[in-house]
Coordinates of C-alpha atoms and ligand atoms in Angstrom, one line a residue:
Chain A
M1 CA -136.4 -101.1 164.7
E2 CA -137.6 -98.3 166.7
Q3 CA -140.9 -96.7 165.7
W4 CA -139.6 -93.1 165.4
L5 CA -136.7 -94.2 163.2
V6 CA -138.9 -96.0 160.8
Q7 CA -141.3 -93.1 160.6
S8 CA -138.6 -90.5 160.0
L9 CA -137.0 -92.8 157.3
V10 CA -140.4 -93.0 155.6
L11 CA -140.8 -89.3 155.9
G12 CA -137.4 -88.6 154.5
L13 CA -138.0 -90.9 151.6
K14 CA -141.3 -89.2 150.8
M15 CA -139.7 -85.8 150.9
F16 CA -137.0 -87.0 148.6
L17 CA -139.5 -88.4 146.1
I18 CA -141.7 -85.4 146.1
V19 CA -138.9 -82.8 145.6
N20 CA -137.2 -84.8 142.9
G21 CA -140.5 -85.9 141.3
L22 CA -141.6 -82.2 141.1
L23 CA -138.4 -81.0 139.6
I24 CA -138.5 -83.8 137.0
A25 CA -142.1 -83.0 136.3
A26 CA -141.3 -79.3 135.9
A27 CA -138.5 -80.2 133.5
Y28 CA -140.9 -82.3 131.4
L29 CA -143.5 -79.6 131.5
V30 CA -140.9 -77.3 129.9
Y31 CA -140.4 -79.9 127.3
F32 CA -144.1 -80.3 126.6
E33 CA -144.6 -76.6 126.6
R34 CA -142.0 -76.3 123.8
K35 CA -143.5 -79.3 121.9
I36 CA -147.1 -78.1 122.2
S37 CA -146.2 -74.6 121.2
A38 CA -144.4 -76.0 118.2
W39 CA -147.3 -78.2 117.2
I40 CA -149.7 -75.2 117.5
Q41 CA -147.4 -73.2 115.2
N42 CA -147.0 -76.1 112.7
R43 CA -143.5 -76.8 113.8
I44 CA -141.8 -79.9 115.1
G45 CA -140.2 -78.7 118.3
P46 CA -137.2 -80.1 120.1
N47 CA -136.2 -83.4 118.6
R48 CA -132.5 -83.6 118.7
V49 CA -131.4 -84.5 122.3
G50 CA -132.3 -88.1 122.9
P51 CA -135.2 -90.0 121.3
L52 CA -137.9 -87.5 120.3
G53 CA -135.9 -84.8 122.1
L54 CA -136.9 -86.2 125.5
F55 CA -133.7 -85.2 127.2
Q56 CA -133.9 -81.6 126.0
S57 CA -134.8 -80.1 129.3
F58 CA -132.0 -81.9 131.1
A59 CA -129.6 -80.4 128.6
D60 CA -131.1 -77.0 129.2
V61 CA -130.7 -77.3 133.0
F62 CA -127.2 -78.5 132.6
K63 CA -126.5 -75.5 130.4
L64 CA -128.0 -73.2 133.0
Y65 CA -125.6 -74.7 135.6
L66 CA -122.6 -74.0 133.4
K67 CA -123.6 -70.4 132.7
E68 CA -121.9 -67.5 134.3
D69 CA -123.8 -66.1 137.2
I70 CA -123.9 -62.3 136.8
I71 CA -124.9 -60.1 139.7
P72 CA -125.3 -56.4 138.9
T73 CA -122.8 -54.2 140.7
L74 CA -125.5 -52.1 142.4
A75 CA -127.8 -55.0 143.3
N76 CA -128.6 -55.7 146.9
K77 CA -126.5 -58.9 146.9
G78 CA -128.2 -60.7 149.8
F79 CA -131.7 -60.3 148.6
H80 CA -130.7 -60.9 145.0
A81 CA -129.4 -64.3 146.0
I82 CA -132.2 -65.2 148.3
A83 CA -135.1 -64.3 146.0
P84 CA -135.0 -67.3 143.7
V85 CA -134.6 -69.6 146.8
I86 CA -137.8 -68.1 148.3
S87 CA -139.6 -68.6 145.0
I88 CA -138.7 -72.3 144.5
G89 CA -138.7 -73.1 148.2
I90 CA -142.2 -71.9 148.7
A91 CA -143.4 -73.5 145.5
I92 CA -142.2 -76.9 146.8
A93 CA -143.2 -76.3 150.5
V94 CA -146.9 -76.4 149.5
Y95 CA -146.5 -80.1 148.7
A96 CA -146.2 -80.9 152.4
V97 CA -150.0 -80.9 152.6
I98 CA -151.1 -82.0 149.2
P99 CA -152.2 -85.7 149.2
F100 CA -151.8 -87.8 146.1
G101 CA -153.8 -90.7 147.5
E102 CA -155.0 -92.2 150.8
Y103 CA -152.6 -94.6 152.5
F104 CA -151.3 -98.2 152.4
Y105 CA -149.9 -100.6 155.0
L106 CA -146.3 -101.6 154.7
G107 CA -145.2 -104.1 157.3
G108 CA -147.9 -103.0 159.7
E109 CA -146.9 -99.3 159.2
K110 CA -149.6 -97.0 157.9
V111 CA -148.0 -94.9 155.1
Y112 CA -149.9 -91.9 153.8
L113 CA -149.4 -90.6 150.3
S114 CA -148.7 -87.1 151.6
I115 CA -146.0 -85.7 153.8
A116 CA -148.3 -84.2 156.5
P117 CA -151.6 -86.0 156.3
H118 CA -154.7 -84.8 158.1
I119 CA -153.3 -81.4 158.9
N120 CA -156.5 -79.5 159.7
V121 CA -155.5 -76.3 158.1
G122 CA -154.2 -77.8 154.9
L123 CA -156.0 -75.5 152.5
L124 CA -155.2 -72.4 154.5
F125 CA -151.5 -73.5 154.4
I126 CA -151.5 -73.7 150.6
L127 CA -153.2 -70.3 150.2
G128 CA -150.9 -68.7 152.8
M129 CA -147.8 -70.2 151.2
S130 CA -148.8 -69.0 147.8
S131 CA -149.2 -65.5 149.1
V132 CA -145.7 -65.7 150.6
G133 CA -144.5 -66.7 147.2
V134 CA -145.0 -63.2 146.0
Y135 CA -142.0 -62.1 148.2
G136 CA -139.7 -64.0 145.9
L137 CA -140.8 -62.1 142.8
T138 CA -141.0 -58.7 144.5
L139 CA -137.6 -59.1 146.2
A140 CA -136.1 -60.2 142.9
G141 CA -137.5 -57.1 141.2
W142 CA -136.5 -54.7 143.9
S143 CA -133.0 -56.1 144.7
S144 CA -131.9 -56.1 141.1
N145 CA -131.7 -52.3 141.0
N146 CA -133.2 -52.2 137.6
K147 CA -136.3 -50.2 136.7
Y148 CA -137.8 -53.0 134.5
S149 CA -137.2 -55.6 137.2
L150 CA -138.8 -53.3 139.8
L151 CA -141.8 -52.7 137.6
G152 CA -142.2 -56.5 137.0
G153 CA -141.9 -57.2 140.7
L154 CA -144.4 -54.5 141.6
R155 CA -146.8 -55.7 139.0
S156 CA -146.6 -59.3 140.3
S157 CA -147.3 -58.2 143.9
A158 CA -150.3 -56.1 142.8
Q159 CA -151.6 -58.8 140.6
M160 CA -151.2 -61.6 143.1
I161 CA -152.8 -59.7 145.9
S162 CA -155.8 -58.9 143.8
Y163 CA -156.3 -62.4 142.5
E164 CA -155.6 -64.1 145.8
L165 CA -158.8 -62.6 147.1
S166 CA -161.0 -64.1 144.5
M167 CA -159.1 -67.3 144.6
G168 CA -159.6 -67.7 148.4
L169 CA -163.3 -66.6 148.1
S170 CA -164.0 -69.0 145.3
L171 CA -162.9 -71.9 147.5
I172 CA -165.2 -71.0 150.4
G173 CA -168.1 -72.6 148.5
V174 CA -166.1 -75.9 148.5
L175 CA -165.4 -75.5 152.2
M176 CA -169.0 -75.0 153.0
I177 CA -170.0 -78.2 151.1
S178 CA -167.3 -80.4 152.6
G179 CA -167.1 -78.7 156.0
S180 CA -163.3 -79.1 156.4
L181 CA -160.0 -77.5 155.6
D182 CA -158.3 -80.8 155.5
L183 CA -157.6 -81.8 151.9
M184 CA -157.9 -85.5 152.7
Q185 CA -161.4 -84.9 154.0
I186 CA -162.4 -82.6 151.2
V187 CA -161.5 -85.4 148.8
Q188 CA -163.3 -88.0 150.9
S189 CA -166.5 -85.9 151.0
Q190 CA -166.6 -86.1 147.2
T191 CA -166.5 -89.9 147.0
G192 CA -168.9 -91.6 144.6
G193 CA -168.9 -89.0 141.8
Q194 CA -170.2 -86.2 144.0
W195 CA -167.5 -83.9 142.7
N196 CA -167.6 -80.3 143.7
I197 CA -167.5 -79.2 140.1
F198 CA -171.1 -80.2 139.8
F199 CA -172.1 -78.0 142.8
Q200 CA -169.6 -75.2 142.3
P201 CA -169.2 -74.6 138.5
L202 CA -168.9 -70.8 139.0
G203 CA -166.5 -71.3 141.9
F204 CA -164.4 -73.5 139.6
I205 CA -164.3 -71.0 136.8
I206 CA -163.2 -68.2 139.2
F207 CA -160.6 -70.5 140.7
L208 CA -159.3 -71.4 137.3
V209 CA -158.9 -67.8 136.2
S210 CA -157.3 -66.8 139.4
A211 CA -155.0 -69.7 139.2
F212 CA -153.8 -68.5 135.8
A213 CA -153.2 -65.1 137.4
E214 CA -151.5 -66.5 140.5
T215 CA -149.0 -68.6 138.5
N216 CA -148.2 -65.7 136.2
R217 CA -149.3 -67.5 133.1
T218 CA -150.6 -65.9 129.9
P219 CA -153.0 -64.2 129.6
F220 CA -152.0 -62.7 132.9
D221 CA -148.2 -62.9 132.6
L222 CA -147.8 -59.2 133.1
P223 CA -144.9 -59.5 135.6
E224 CA -142.7 -60.8 132.8
A225 CA -144.3 -59.1 129.8
E226 CA -141.3 -59.3 127.4
P227 CA -142.3 -56.5 125.0
E228 CA -142.7 -54.0 127.9
L229 CA -140.3 -55.1 130.6
V230 CA -137.4 -56.9 128.9
G231 CA -137.8 -59.9 131.1
G232 CA -139.7 -58.7 134.1
Y233 CA -138.6 -59.4 137.6
H234 CA -135.9 -61.9 136.4
T235 CA -134.2 -59.5 133.9
E236 CA -131.1 -59.3 136.0
Y237 CA -130.8 -63.0 136.7
S238 CA -128.7 -65.5 134.9
G239 CA -127.6 -69.1 135.2
M240 CA -129.3 -71.4 137.6
K241 CA -130.8 -68.5 139.6
F242 CA -132.9 -67.7 136.6
G243 CA -133.5 -71.4 136.3
L244 CA -134.9 -71.6 139.8
F245 CA -137.5 -68.9 138.9
F246 CA -138.3 -70.8 135.8
L247 CA -138.8 -74.1 137.7
A248 CA -140.8 -72.3 140.4
E249 CA -143.3 -71.1 137.7
Y250 CA -143.8 -74.7 136.5
V251 CA -144.0 -76.1 140.0
N252 CA -146.7 -73.5 140.8
M253 CA -148.5 -74.6 137.7
V254 CA -148.5 -78.2 138.9
T255 CA -149.8 -77.0 142.3
A256 CA -152.7 -75.1 140.8
C257 CA -153.6 -78.2 138.7
A258 CA -153.3 -80.5 141.8
M259 CA -155.6 -78.1 143.7
M260 CA -158.2 -78.1 140.9
V261 CA -158.2 -81.9 140.9
L262 CA -158.4 -82.3 144.6
L263 CA -160.9 -79.6 145.3
F264 CA -163.2 -79.8 142.3
F265 CA -162.7 -83.1 140.5
G266 CA -162.8 -85.5 143.4
G267 CA -159.1 -86.2 143.7
W268 CA -158.5 -89.9 143.4
D269 CA -162.2 -90.7 143.2
V270 CA -163.5 -92.5 140.1
P271 CA -167.0 -94.0 140.6
F272 CA -166.8 -97.8 140.8
L273 CA -163.2 -98.0 139.7
Y274 CA -161.8 -99.5 142.9
E275 CA -164.7 -101.8 143.4
T276 CA -164.4 -103.2 139.9
L277 CA -160.7 -103.7 140.2
G278 CA -161.2 -105.3 143.6
L279 CA -158.6 -103.2 145.4
E280 CA -159.2 -103.2 149.1
Q281 CA -158.6 -100.3 151.4
G282 CA -154.9 -100.0 152.5
S283 CA -153.3 -102.1 149.8
V284 CA -150.2 -100.9 148.0
L285 CA -151.8 -101.4 144.6
R286 CA -154.8 -99.2 145.6
A287 CA -152.5 -96.4 146.7
L288 CA -150.7 -96.7 143.4
V289 CA -153.9 -96.5 141.4
Q290 CA -155.0 -93.5 143.4
F291 CA -151.8 -91.7 142.7
G292 CA -152.2 -92.6 139.0
V293 CA -155.7 -91.3 139.0
V294 CA -154.7 -87.9 140.5
V295 CA -151.9 -87.5 138.1
G296 CA -154.1 -88.6 135.2
K297 CA -156.7 -86.0 136.1
M298 CA -154.0 -83.3 136.4
I299 CA -152.8 -83.8 132.8
P300 CA -155.7 -82.2 131.0
F301 CA -155.4 -79.1 133.2
L302 CA -151.7 -78.9 132.6
F303 CA -152.4 -79.1 128.9
L304 CA -155.0 -76.3 129.2
F305 CA -152.4 -74.1 131.0
I306 CA -149.9 -74.7 128.2
Q307 CA -152.3 -74.4 125.3
T308 CA -153.8 -71.2 126.7
R309 CA -150.4 -69.6 126.7
W310 CA -150.0 -70.2 123.0
S311 CA -153.5 -69.2 122.1
L312 CA -154.4 -66.0 124.0
P313 CA -152.8 -62.5 123.9
R314 CA -151.9 -60.8 127.2
F315 CA -154.3 -58.6 129.0
R316 CA -153.6 -54.9 129.4
Y317 CA -152.8 -53.9 133.0
D318 CA -156.0 -51.9 133.6
Q319 CA -158.1 -54.8 132.1
L320 CA -156.4 -57.2 134.4
M321 CA -157.2 -55.1 137.5
S322 CA -160.8 -54.3 136.5
L323 CA -161.4 -58.0 135.7
G324 CA -160.0 -58.9 139.1
W325 CA -161.8 -56.4 141.3
K326 CA -164.9 -55.6 139.3
V327 CA -165.8 -59.1 138.0
M328 CA -164.1 -61.8 139.8
L329 CA -164.5 -60.5 143.3
P330 CA -168.2 -59.8 143.1
L331 CA -168.8 -63.1 141.4
A332 CA -167.0 -64.9 144.1
L333 CA -169.0 -63.2 146.8
A334 CA -172.2 -63.9 145.0
N335 CA -171.2 -67.5 144.7
I336 CA -170.7 -67.8 148.5
A337 CA -174.2 -66.2 149.1
V338 CA -175.9 -68.4 146.6
T339 CA -174.2 -71.6 147.9
G340 CA -175.2 -70.6 151.4
I341 CA -178.9 -70.0 150.5
I342 CA -179.1 -73.3 148.6
M343 CA -177.5 -75.2 151.4
M344 CA -180.0 -73.7 153.9
I345 CA -183.0 -74.7 151.7
F346 CA -181.9 -78.3 151.1
Q347 CA -180.8 -79.1 154.7
Chain B
M1 CA -161.5 -36.7 123.4
N2 CA -163.9 -39.5 124.2
I3 CA -164.5 -42.1 121.5
E4 CA -168.3 -42.6 121.0
K5 CA -168.6 -44.5 117.8
N6 CA -167.6 -48.1 117.3
T7 CA -166.4 -48.6 120.8
E8 CA -165.6 -52.0 122.2
K9 CA -169.0 -51.9 124.0
Q10 CA -170.9 -51.5 120.8
R11 CA -168.9 -53.9 118.8
L12 CA -169.1 -56.9 121.1
N13 CA -172.2 -58.8 121.9
F14 CA -173.0 -60.2 125.4
W15 CA -171.3 -63.6 124.8
E16 CA -168.1 -61.9 123.4
K17 CA -168.0 -59.6 126.4
I18 CA -167.9 -62.4 129.0
Y19 CA -164.8 -63.7 127.2
L20 CA -165.2 -67.4 128.0
P21 CA -167.0 -68.6 124.8
E22 CA -164.6 -66.7 122.7
I23 CA -161.6 -68.1 124.6
A24 CA -163.0 -71.6 124.1
R25 CA -163.3 -70.9 120.4
G26 CA -159.7 -69.7 120.3
L27 CA -158.5 -72.8 122.2
G28 CA -160.4 -75.0 119.7
M29 CA -158.7 -73.3 116.9
T30 CA -155.2 -73.9 118.2
F31 CA -156.2 -77.4 119.1
V32 CA -157.1 -78.2 115.5
E33 CA -153.9 -76.5 114.4
M34 CA -151.8 -79.0 116.4
F35 CA -152.7 -81.9 114.0
K36 CA -152.0 -80.1 110.8
P37 CA -148.9 -81.1 108.8
K38 CA -145.7 -79.6 109.9
V39 CA -143.6 -77.2 107.8
T40 CA -140.3 -77.5 109.5
R41 CA -137.3 -78.5 107.4
Q42 CA -134.8 -80.7 109.3
Y43 CA -131.8 -78.6 108.2
P44 CA -128.5 -80.5 108.3
E45 CA -130.2 -83.6 106.8
E46 CA -132.6 -81.8 104.4
V47 CA -130.5 -79.2 102.7
W48 CA -132.3 -76.3 101.0
N49 CA -131.1 -75.6 97.4
P50 CA -131.7 -71.9 96.6
T51 CA -132.7 -70.6 93.2
G52 CA -130.6 -68.3 91.1
S53 CA -132.1 -65.2 92.7
Y54 CA -130.5 -66.1 96.0
R55 CA -127.7 -63.8 97.3
G56 CA -125.2 -65.9 99.1
R57 CA -121.5 -65.5 99.5
P58 CA -120.0 -63.3 96.7
V59 CA -117.5 -65.2 94.6
L60 CA -115.2 -64.6 91.6
V61 CA -116.0 -66.2 88.3
L62 CA -113.2 -68.5 87.0
E63 CA -113.1 -69.1 83.2
E64 CA -110.9 -71.6 81.4
D65 CA -108.1 -69.1 81.0
G66 CA -108.2 -67.6 84.5
E67 CA -110.3 -65.1 86.4
R68 CA -112.5 -62.6 84.7
C69 CA -111.7 -59.8 87.1
V70 CA -109.6 -57.0 85.7
A71 CA -108.9 -55.4 89.1
C72 CA -110.6 -52.2 88.4
G73 CA -111.5 -51.8 92.0
L74 CA -115.1 -50.7 91.5
C75 CA -116.5 -53.4 93.7
S76 CA -114.1 -52.4 96.5
R77 CA -115.1 -48.8 96.0
V78 CA -118.9 -49.4 96.1
C79 CA -118.9 -51.9 98.9
P80 CA -120.9 -50.3 101.8
A81 CA -119.3 -52.5 104.4
L82 CA -115.7 -52.0 103.1
A83 CA -115.3 -55.7 102.9
I84 CA -113.3 -56.0 99.7
E85 CA -109.6 -55.4 99.2
V86 CA -108.1 -55.5 95.7
A87 CA -104.6 -55.0 94.5
A88 CA -103.9 -54.9 90.7
G89 CA -101.1 -56.4 88.7
E90 CA -100.2 -56.5 85.0
T91 CA -99.9 -59.4 82.6
E92 CA -98.9 -60.2 79.0
K93 CA -102.4 -61.5 78.2
T94 CA -105.0 -59.5 76.2
K95 CA -106.7 -58.4 79.4
E96 CA -103.5 -56.8 80.6
R97 CA -104.6 -56.5 84.3
Y98 CA -105.4 -59.0 87.0
P99 CA -105.8 -58.9 90.7
I100 CA -102.7 -59.9 92.6
K101 CA -104.7 -59.9 95.8
F102 CA -108.4 -60.1 96.2
E103 CA -109.8 -60.5 99.7
I104 CA -113.4 -60.4 101.0
N105 CA -113.9 -60.1 104.7
M106 CA -117.0 -62.3 105.3
L107 CA -117.5 -60.8 108.8
R108 CA -118.1 -57.4 107.2
C109 CA -120.1 -58.5 104.1
I110 CA -123.8 -57.8 104.3
Y111 CA -124.7 -59.7 101.1
C112 CA -126.1 -56.6 99.5
G113 CA -124.9 -57.6 96.0
F114 CA -123.6 -54.1 95.1
C115 CA -120.3 -55.5 94.1
E116 CA -122.0 -57.8 91.6
E117 CA -124.1 -54.9 90.3
V118 CA -121.2 -52.6 89.7
C119 CA -118.7 -55.0 88.2
P120 CA -118.1 -54.1 84.5
E121 CA -116.9 -57.7 83.7
E122 CA -119.5 -59.7 85.5
A123 CA -116.6 -61.1 87.4
I124 CA -118.0 -61.1 90.9
V125 CA -121.4 -62.7 91.4
M126 CA -123.4 -63.8 94.4
S127 CA -123.3 -67.6 94.9
K128 CA -125.7 -70.0 96.6
D129 CA -123.3 -70.7 99.6
Y130 CA -125.1 -69.9 102.8
D131 CA -123.6 -72.3 105.4
L132 CA -120.6 -70.2 106.2
V133 CA -118.8 -71.2 109.4
F134 CA -115.5 -69.9 110.6
E135 CA -113.6 -70.9 113.7
K136 CA -111.2 -68.0 113.8
Q137 CA -111.6 -64.4 112.7
E138 CA -108.7 -64.7 110.3
D139 CA -110.4 -67.6 108.6
A140 CA -113.3 -65.3 107.7
I141 CA -111.1 -63.3 105.4
L142 CA -111.4 -65.2 102.1
D143 CA -108.5 -64.9 99.7
K144 CA -108.4 -65.3 95.9
D145 CA -108.1 -69.1 95.9
Q146 CA -111.1 -69.5 98.1
L147 CA -113.1 -67.0 96.1
L148 CA -112.5 -68.3 92.6
I149 CA -115.3 -70.7 91.5
P150 CA -115.5 -72.3 88.0
M151 CA -118.1 -70.7 85.8
A152 CA -119.9 -73.9 85.3
Q153 CA -121.1 -73.9 88.9
L154 CA -122.5 -70.4 88.7
Q155 CA -124.8 -70.9 85.7
D156 CA -128.0 -70.3 87.6
R157 CA -126.9 -66.9 88.9
L158 CA -125.4 -65.8 85.5
E159 CA -128.7 -66.8 83.8
F160 CA -130.6 -64.9 86.4
L161 CA -128.5 -61.8 85.8
R162 CA -128.9 -62.1 82.1
Q163 CA -132.7 -62.0 82.5
Y164 CA -133.1 -59.4 85.2
R165 CA -130.1 -57.1 85.2
R166 CA -130.6 -53.7 83.6
Ligands
LIG1 S1 -114.5 -58.0 90.6 FE1 -115.3 -56.7 88.9 S2 -115.5 -54.7 89.9 FE2 -114.2 -55.9 91.3 S3 -112.2 -55.4 90.7 FE3 -112.7 -57.2 89.5 S4 -113.5 -56.4 87.6 FE4 -113.5 -54.7 89.0
LIG2 S1 -122.1 -58.1 98.8 FE1 -122.1 -56.0 99.4 S2 -121.0 -56.0 101.3 FE2 -120.6 -58.0 100.4 S3 -118.7 -57.7 99.3 FE3 -120.3 -57.2 97.9 S4 -120.6 -55.0 98.0 FE4 -119.5 -55.6 99.8

């Protein structure tokens, strides 16, 4: 077969797997969110649909599909329809550059475990895309022609812009250490247990807090603060359009966890694992183990995201802003300076 | 007016002010909570049996020789939701009066128990029925046949009324 045909087939397959895998992962995150919240409140949680309630999220999605799609009369119809698409589309687009492992050889063909491997602005692409994501929420709030939606949308844009700064700055320390914007290389620079978390603990904490704010999760879920704003930016959405916002939130959560694992916890690196198992570079098995390691490392963070939501109350808006601008930003800047000085001394 | 005493600044010590240790403590608390025994009752399988004090669907008491109700209409008069409709008829028996028609609209009833309280004959009482499901609006209007319940089944409630009613 021709070279380009094989490559585009492999690419298409990878895209198919990523998109569907993500949506299923999001569905199960919803399930676990409900389960964990139930356990925390001494309840049982969903247990009726399928064994242990495992098909609950699919029943929910199916229900959303069947629901009536209501568009307010005075809404701006075009933007109202396109806002959820922007949200979910951008949430998924980020996965073009996120690697879940290195590569393997299949019939002489080198297959990478990411859609666009070795893209030299990978990290910038992720940060840029997540800032575009705010358009989805703001447009949703604005086009609904509802004051609560508008407030939610505006809150989300202010919040995201504030925390994007500290998020981006907290990663500069990582960039200085690994000297690359390519996620593959950042992970490779951490091989052998030299994980960035040991060199950048402050950077990690800032990134973690900003990630909570960027994904609109409690304690920073002001754009959808139910007691104040009815439902926030998605008040006027129903049916699967609402479902898309919901899925986008969970996909963003997965993205944040993937970034934490890749940037701070060595990605697929586990000291001595691959040597002990005797998996050589480029074998399919090694790639599978790498994928498993990345996902396995993501699980504690996903759990943290969910547990935090059911433990902490929401910040007040002024507290949110003063935390972002007066604490996170100076700390992130100080972190860059300290990292730079230490690197100068030890070089 | 500026608050000067007992402000957040004075109340919190340094570790509490930087949030993180306190957040970790909170997360630890919820984590421990996850493994405690669950309190949920699996409803359709595990049915809850209320005590006599429970106010479920109002029913009419049926004795051996027919209903207790004398169709005085007081319950209908007192009902805040206007749920009860009574029509009186006469008989040859000692009680002389009986309801020809007695209907309670369960879509209106708010389970306040006023009908029970006002009834001079203790003829209408609140039962333990709480799983009320209707498929049509008309089905929700219960007539006399559906309302009459043998006295033996209402012992808990009658006992409760005997003890606590003034
Ligand atoms: S139930 Fe009691 S209050 Fe109501 S009509 Fe009959 S006797 Fe009168
Ligand atoms: S319980 Fe209250 S609302 Fe219901 S029928 Fe009796 S008086 Fe009316």
